[in-house]
Coordinates of C-alpha atoms in Angstrom, one line a residue:
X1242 CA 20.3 -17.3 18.2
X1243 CA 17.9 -16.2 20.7
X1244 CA 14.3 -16.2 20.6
X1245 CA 13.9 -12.4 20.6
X1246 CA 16.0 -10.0 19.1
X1247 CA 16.8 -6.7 21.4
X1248 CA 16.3 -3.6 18.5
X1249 CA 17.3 -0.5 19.0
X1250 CA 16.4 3.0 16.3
X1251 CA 18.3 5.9 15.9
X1252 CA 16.6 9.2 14.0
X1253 CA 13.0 8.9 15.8
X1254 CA 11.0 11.1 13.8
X1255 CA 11.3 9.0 10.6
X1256 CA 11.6 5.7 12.6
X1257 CA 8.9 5.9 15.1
X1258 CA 6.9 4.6 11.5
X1259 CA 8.8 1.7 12.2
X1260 CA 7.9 0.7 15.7
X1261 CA 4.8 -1.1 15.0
X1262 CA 5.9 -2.9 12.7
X1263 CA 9.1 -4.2 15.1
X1264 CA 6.5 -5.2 17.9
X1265 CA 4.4 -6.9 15.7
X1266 CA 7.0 -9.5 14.8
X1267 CA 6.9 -11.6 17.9
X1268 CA 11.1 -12.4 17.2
X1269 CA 12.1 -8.6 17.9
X1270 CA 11.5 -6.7 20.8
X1271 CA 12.1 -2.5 20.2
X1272 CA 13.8 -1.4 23.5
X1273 CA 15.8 1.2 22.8
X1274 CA 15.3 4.7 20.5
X1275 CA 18.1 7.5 20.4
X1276 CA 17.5 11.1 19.3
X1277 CA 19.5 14.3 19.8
X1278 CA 15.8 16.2 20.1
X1279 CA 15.0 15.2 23.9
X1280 CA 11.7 16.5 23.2
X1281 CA 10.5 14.1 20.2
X1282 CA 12.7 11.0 22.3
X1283 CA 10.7 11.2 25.7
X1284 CA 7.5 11.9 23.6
X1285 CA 7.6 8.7 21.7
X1286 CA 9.2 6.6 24.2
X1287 CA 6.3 7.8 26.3
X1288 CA 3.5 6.7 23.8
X1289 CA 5.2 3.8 23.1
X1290 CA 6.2 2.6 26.6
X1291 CA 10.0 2.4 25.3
X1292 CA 12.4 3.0 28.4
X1293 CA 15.9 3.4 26.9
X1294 CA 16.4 6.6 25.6
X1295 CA 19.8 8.1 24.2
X1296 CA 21.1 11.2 22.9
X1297 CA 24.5 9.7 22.4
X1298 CA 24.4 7.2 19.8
X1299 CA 27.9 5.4 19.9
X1300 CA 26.3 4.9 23.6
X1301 CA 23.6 3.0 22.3
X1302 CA 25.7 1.1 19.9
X1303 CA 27.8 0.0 22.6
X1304 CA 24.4 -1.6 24.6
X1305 CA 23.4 -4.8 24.2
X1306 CA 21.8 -4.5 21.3
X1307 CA 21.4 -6.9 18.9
X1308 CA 19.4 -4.9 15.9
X1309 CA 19.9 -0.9 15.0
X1310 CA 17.7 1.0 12.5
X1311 CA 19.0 3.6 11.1
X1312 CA 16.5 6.1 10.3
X1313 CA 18.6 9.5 10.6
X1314 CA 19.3 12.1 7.8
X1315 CA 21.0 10.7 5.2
X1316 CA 24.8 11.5 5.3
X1317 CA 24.5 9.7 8.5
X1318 CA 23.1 6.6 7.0
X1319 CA 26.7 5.2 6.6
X1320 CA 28.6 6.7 9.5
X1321 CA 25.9 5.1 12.1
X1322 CA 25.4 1.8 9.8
X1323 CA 29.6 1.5 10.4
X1324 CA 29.7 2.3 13.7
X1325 CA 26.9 -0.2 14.7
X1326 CA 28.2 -2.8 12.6
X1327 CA 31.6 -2.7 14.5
X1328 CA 29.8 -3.0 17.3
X1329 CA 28.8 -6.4 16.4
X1330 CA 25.5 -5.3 15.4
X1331 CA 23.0 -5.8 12.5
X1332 CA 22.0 -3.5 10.6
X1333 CA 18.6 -2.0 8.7
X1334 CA 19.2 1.6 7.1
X1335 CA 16.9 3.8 5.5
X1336 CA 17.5 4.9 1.6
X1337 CA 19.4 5.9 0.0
X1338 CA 22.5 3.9 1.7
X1339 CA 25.0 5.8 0.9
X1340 CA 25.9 9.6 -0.2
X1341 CA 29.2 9.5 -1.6
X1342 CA 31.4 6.6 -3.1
X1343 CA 33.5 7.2 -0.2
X1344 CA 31.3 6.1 1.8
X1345 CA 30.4 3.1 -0.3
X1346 CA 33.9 1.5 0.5
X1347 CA 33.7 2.5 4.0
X1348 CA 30.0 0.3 4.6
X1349 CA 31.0 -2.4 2.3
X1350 CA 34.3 -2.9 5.0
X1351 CA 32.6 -2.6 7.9
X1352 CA 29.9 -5.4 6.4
X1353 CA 33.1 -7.6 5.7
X1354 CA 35.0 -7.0 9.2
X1355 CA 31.7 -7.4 11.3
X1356 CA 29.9 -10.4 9.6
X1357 CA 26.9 -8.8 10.5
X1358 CA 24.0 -8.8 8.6
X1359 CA 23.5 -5.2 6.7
X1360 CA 20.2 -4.3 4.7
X1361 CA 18.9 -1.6 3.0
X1362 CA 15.4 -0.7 3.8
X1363 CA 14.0 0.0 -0.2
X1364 CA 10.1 -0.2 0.8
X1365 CA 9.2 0.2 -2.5
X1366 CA 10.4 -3.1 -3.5
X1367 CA 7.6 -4.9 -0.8
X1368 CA 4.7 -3.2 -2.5
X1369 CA 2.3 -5.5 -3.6
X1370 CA 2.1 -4.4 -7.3
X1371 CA 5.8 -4.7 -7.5
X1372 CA 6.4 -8.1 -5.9
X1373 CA 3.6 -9.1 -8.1
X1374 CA 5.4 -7.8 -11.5
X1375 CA 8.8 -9.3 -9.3
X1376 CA 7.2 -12.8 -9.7
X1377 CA 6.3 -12.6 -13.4
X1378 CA 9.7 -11.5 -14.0
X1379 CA 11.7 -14.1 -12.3
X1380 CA 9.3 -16.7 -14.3
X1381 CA 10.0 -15.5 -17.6
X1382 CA 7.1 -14.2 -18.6
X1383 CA 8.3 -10.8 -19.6
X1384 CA 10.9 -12.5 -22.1
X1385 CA 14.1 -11.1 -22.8
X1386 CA 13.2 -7.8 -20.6
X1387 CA 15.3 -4.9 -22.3
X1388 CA 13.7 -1.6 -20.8
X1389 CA 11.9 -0.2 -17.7
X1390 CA 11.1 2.8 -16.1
X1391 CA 10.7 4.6 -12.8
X1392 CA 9.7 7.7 -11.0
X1393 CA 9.5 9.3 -8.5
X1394 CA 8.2 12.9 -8.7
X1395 CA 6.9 14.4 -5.0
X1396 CA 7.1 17.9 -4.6
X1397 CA 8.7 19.0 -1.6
X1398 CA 9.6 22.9 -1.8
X1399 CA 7.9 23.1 1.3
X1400 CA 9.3 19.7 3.0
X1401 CA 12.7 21.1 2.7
X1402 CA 11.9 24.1 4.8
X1403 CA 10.6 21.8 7.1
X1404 CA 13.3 19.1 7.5
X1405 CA 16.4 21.2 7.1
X1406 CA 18.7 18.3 6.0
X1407 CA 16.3 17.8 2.9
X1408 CA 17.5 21.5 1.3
X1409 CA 21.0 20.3 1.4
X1410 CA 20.9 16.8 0.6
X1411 CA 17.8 16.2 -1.7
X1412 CA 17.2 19.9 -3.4
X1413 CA 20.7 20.8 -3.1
X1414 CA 22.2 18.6 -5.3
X1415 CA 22.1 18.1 -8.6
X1416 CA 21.2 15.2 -10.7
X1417 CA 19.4 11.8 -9.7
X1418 CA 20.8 11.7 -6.0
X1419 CA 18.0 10.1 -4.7
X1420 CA 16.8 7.2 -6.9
X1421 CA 15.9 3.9 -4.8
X1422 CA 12.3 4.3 -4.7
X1423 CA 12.2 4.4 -8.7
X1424 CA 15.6 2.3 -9.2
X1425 CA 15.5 -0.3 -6.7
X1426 CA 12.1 -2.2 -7.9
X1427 CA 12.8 -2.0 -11.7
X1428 CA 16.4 -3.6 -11.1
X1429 CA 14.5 -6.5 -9.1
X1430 CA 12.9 -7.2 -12.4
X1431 CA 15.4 -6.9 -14.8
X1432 CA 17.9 -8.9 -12.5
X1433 CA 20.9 -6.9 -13.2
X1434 CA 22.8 -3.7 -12.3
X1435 CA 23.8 -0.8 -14.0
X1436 CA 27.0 -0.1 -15.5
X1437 CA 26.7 3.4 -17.2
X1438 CA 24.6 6.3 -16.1
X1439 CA 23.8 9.6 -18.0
X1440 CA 21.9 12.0 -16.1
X1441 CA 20.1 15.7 -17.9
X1442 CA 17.9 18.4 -16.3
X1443 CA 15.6 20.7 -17.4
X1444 CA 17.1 23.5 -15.3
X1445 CA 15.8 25.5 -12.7
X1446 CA 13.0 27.7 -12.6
X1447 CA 11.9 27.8 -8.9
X1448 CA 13.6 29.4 -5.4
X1449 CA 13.5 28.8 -2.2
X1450 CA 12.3 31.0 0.2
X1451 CA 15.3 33.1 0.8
X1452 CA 15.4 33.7 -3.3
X1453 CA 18.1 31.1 -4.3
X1454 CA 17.5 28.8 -6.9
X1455 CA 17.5 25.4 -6.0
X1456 CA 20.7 23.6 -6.8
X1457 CA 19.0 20.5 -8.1
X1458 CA 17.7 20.9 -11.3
X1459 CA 13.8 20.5 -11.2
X1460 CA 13.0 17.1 -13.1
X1461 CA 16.1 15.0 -13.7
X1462 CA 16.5 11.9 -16.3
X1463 CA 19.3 9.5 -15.2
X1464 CA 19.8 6.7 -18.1
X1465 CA 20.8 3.7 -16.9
X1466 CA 22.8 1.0 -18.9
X1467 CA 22.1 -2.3 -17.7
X1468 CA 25.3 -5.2 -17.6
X1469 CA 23.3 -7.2 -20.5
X1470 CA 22.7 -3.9 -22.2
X1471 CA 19.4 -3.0 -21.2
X1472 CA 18.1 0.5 -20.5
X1473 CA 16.4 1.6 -17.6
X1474 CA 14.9 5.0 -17.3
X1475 CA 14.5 6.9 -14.2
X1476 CA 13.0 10.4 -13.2
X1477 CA 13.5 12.1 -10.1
X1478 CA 11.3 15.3 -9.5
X1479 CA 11.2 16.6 -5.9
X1480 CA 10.6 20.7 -7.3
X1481 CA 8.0 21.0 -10.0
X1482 CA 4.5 22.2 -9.1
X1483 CA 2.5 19.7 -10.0
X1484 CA 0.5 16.7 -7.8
X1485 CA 2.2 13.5 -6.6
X1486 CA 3.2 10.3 -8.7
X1487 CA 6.1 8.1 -6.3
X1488 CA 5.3 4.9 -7.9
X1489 CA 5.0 5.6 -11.8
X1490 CA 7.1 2.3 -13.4
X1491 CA 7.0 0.8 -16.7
X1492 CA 8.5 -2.5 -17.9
X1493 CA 9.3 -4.0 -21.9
X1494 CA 10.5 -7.3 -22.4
X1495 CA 9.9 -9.7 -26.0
X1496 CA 7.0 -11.4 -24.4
X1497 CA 5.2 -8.9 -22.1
X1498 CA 5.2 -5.1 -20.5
X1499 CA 3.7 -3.8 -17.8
X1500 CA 2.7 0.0 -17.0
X1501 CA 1.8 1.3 -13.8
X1502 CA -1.3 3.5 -12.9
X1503 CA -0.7 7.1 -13.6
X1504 CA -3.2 8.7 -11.0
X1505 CA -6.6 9.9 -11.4
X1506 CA -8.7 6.5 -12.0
X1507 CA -5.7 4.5 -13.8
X1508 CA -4.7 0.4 -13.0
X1509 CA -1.9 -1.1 -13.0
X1510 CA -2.1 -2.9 -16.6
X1511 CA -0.2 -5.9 -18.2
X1512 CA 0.2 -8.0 -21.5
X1513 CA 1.8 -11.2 -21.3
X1514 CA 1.7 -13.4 -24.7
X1515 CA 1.4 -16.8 -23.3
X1516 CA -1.9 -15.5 -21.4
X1517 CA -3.3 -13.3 -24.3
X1518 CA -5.4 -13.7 -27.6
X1519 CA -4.9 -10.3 -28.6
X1520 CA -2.4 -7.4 -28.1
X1521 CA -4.4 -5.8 -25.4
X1522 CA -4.0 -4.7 -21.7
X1523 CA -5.6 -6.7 -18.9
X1524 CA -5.3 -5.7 -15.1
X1525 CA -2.2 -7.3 -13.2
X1526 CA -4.7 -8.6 -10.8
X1527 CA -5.5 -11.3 -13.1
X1528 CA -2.1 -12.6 -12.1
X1529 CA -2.7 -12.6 -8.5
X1530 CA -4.6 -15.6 -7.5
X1531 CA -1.7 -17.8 -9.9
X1532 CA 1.7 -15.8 -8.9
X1533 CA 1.4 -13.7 -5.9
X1534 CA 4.0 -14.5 -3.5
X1535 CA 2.7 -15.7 -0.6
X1536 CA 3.8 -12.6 1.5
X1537 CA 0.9 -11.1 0.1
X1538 CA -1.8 -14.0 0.0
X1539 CA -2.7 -13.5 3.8
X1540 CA -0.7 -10.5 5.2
X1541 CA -1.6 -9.7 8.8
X1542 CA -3.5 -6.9 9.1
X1543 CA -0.4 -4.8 10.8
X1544 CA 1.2 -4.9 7.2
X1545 CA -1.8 -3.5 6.1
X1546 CA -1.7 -0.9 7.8
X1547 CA 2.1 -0.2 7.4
X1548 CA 3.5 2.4 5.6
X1549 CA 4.2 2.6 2.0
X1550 CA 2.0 0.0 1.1
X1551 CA 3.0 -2.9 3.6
X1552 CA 6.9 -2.0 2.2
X1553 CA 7.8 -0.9 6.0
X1554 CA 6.5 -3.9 7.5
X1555 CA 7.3 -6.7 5.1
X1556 CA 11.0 -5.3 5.1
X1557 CA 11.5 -5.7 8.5
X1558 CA 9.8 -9.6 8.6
X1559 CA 12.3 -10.3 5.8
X1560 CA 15.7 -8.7 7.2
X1561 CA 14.5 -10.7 10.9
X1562 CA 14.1 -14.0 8.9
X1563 CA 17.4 -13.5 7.4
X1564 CA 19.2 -12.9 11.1
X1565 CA 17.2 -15.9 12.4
X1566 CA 18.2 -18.0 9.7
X1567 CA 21.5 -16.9 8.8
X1568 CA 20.8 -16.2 5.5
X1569 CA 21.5 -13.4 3.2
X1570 CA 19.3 -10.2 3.3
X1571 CA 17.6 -9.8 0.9
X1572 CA 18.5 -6.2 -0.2
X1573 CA 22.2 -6.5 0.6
X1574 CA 25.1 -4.2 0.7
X1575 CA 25.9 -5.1 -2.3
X1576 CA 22.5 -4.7 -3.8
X1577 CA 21.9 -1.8 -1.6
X1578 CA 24.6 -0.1 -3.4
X1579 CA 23.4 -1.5 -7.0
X1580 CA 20.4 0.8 -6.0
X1581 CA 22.4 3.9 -4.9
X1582 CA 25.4 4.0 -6.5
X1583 CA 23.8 5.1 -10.1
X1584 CA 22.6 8.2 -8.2
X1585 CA 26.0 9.4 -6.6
X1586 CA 27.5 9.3 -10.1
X1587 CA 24.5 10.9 -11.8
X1588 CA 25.6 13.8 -10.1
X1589 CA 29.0 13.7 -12.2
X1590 CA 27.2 13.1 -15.1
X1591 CA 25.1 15.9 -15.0
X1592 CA 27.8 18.4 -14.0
X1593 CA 29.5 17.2 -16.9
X1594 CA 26.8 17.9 -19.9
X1595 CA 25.9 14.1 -19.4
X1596 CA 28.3 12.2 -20.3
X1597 CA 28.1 8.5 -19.5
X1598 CA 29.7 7.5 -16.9
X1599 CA 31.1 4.2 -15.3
X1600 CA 29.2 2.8 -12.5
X1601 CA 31.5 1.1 -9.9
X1602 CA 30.8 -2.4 -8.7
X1603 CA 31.8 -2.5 -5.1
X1604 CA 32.0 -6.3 -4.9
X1605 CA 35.4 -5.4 -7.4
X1606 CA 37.0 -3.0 -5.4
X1607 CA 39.9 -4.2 -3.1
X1608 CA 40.6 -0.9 -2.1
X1609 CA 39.7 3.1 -2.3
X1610 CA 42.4 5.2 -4.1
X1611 CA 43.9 8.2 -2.6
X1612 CA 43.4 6.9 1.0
X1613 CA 40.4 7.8 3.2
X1614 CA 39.6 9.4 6.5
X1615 CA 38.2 6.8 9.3
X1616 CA 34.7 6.7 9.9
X1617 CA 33.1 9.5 11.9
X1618 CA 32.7 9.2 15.4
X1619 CA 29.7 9.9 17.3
X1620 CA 31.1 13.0 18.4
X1621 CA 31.7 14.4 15.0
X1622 CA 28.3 13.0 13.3
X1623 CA 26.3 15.3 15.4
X1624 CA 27.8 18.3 14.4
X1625 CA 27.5 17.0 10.7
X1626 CA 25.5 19.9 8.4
X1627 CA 22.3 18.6 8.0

């Protein structure tokens, strides 16, 4: 392994957020950025003194690389992650991973044939509150932990004028589609994935500009049955008018819960029995000075200053480590897809009156029924409807 990893990002405006984080760890050098806007490529290649620049991405793949970030729209997540991983490159990729099942079996492959590393870049799983709750969990403190909840409810009638590829592929479909953010740290905790999703809507009372309802209905409720029969509930609201709550979770086991703030002066608040007199709340900071991981004890100042709450720098110092040490990821393709994969087929569910559905488990599946197209090529990704 070499002392410094060559990284290259493809999808600039979303992962120029990343580039400070990258040249902060001293193992990675960012050296290359690709974009089909010339405009927004020169522009932060300028400001950030990067020299290779590309608007052809299976020409950037084909450099030597050894690190690609895939921070593009995302039904190119999968067909960019493949092609880089054939390559012989590793991988980071935004959320979600995947948007189709498809597409599933076609990553999980090209993770096997390369034996590169491939992680999925769930920030919300590196904020501090939830790697806090993360270590209580893992330590049994919760008990038998038997329900949680997430949500993530952001408005963004007006993003999706903005970035295009947002009124197709987050407003314009229906159900849970986009659940990481509120999925991906309340599976953490409970240790387990889900095997049955139902998904319900409230329906649709707003339009887009051009008059057209929005296909997705405005808040979603996607209920998630965990493998040791658990139940996880997650809302996904990107169309009500109402302020901002991204990181609303709760947790429930037989010896503690957990809630977290709810805006406008709340905490994050906990009751654990083996620390508690009473059945009252006390603040999760209590915990920190026995529990916190040490990824948050001293935490340079650069993941402070990171996005989502040190999540986009503390994911990339964990996916490096894992490259350097030859160890596994520690959001994996596998649990990447634990994290997506409930989404995809909340769609069906919802299409369907809600009817539980089975959630596949891609570590199971040998092969993809019906056949299925190759990957897209470079060629063909661009012209993609975003």
């Amino acid at each position: 392994m070499t002392s410094e990893l060559k990284v290259g990002l493809v999808g600039v405006p979303r992962g120029s957020g990343f580039i400070r984080a990258f040249q902060t760890v001293n193992e990675t050098a960012l050296v290359a950025i690709c974009d089909i806007n010339t405009e927004v490529l020169n522009q932060v290649g300028d400001e950030h003194g990067i020299k290779e620049r590309y608007t052809d991405f299976e020409q950037m793949a084909k450099s030597d690389l050894d690190v690609i970030l895939v921070s593009t729209p995302m039904p190119l997540h999968v067909p960019q992650a493949v092609i880089a991983l054939l390559e012989g490159k590793h991988v980071l990729s935004e959320v979600p991973a995947a948007t189709d099942l498809e597409q599933c079996w076609h990553l999980v492959n090209a993770v096997k044939q390369s034996g590169k590393k491939y992680m999925m870049a769930e920030n919300y799983t590196y904020m501090k509150p939830n790697v806090l709750v993360r270590e209580l969990a893992q330590r049994g403190l919760f008990g038998e932990i038997y329900f949680g909840e997430g949500a993530y409810i952001h408005e963004l009638k007006a993003g999706s004028e903005r970035t295009k590829w947002r009124r197709k592929w987050q407003t314009g479909r229906n159900g849970s589609t986009y659940p990481t953010h509120s999925l991906g740290p309340v599976l953490q905790w409970f240790g387990e994935r889900v095997c049955t999703v139902s998904c319900f809507g409230t329906g649709h009372h707003y339009h887009d500009p051009r008059g057209a309802h929005y296909e997705n209905e405005d808040s979603t409720t996607m209920m998630c049955k965990t493998t040791n029969g658990g139940l996880i509930e997650i809302r996904v609201d990107m169309l009500s008018n109402r302020p901002h709550n991204l990181t609303y979770y709760s947790l429930q086991g037989t010896q503690g819960c957990y809630e977290a703030p709810r805006g406008f002066g709340d905490a994050p608040k906990i009751w654990l029995a083996d620390y508690a007199e009473k059945m009252e709340w006390c603040s999760l900071w209590d915990f920190e000075e026995e529990f916190m991981p040490e990824m948050w004890r001293n935490p340079p100042e650069e993941a402070l200053h990171a996005g989502h709450g040190g999540g986009d720098y503390f994911e990339i110092r964990e996916f490096v480590d894992s490259i350097i040490n030859d160890t596994k990821p520690p959001i994996d393709v596998y649990e990447a897809l634990d994290m997506t994969v409930p989404g995809l087929v909340s769609e069906a569910s919802i299409n369907q009156g809600g009817i539980p559905l089975p959630v596949p488990d891609f570590r199971e599946i040998q092969s993809f029924p019906d056949g299925l197209p190759e990957p897209l090529r470079d060629s063909e990704i661009i012209s993609v409807q975003l």
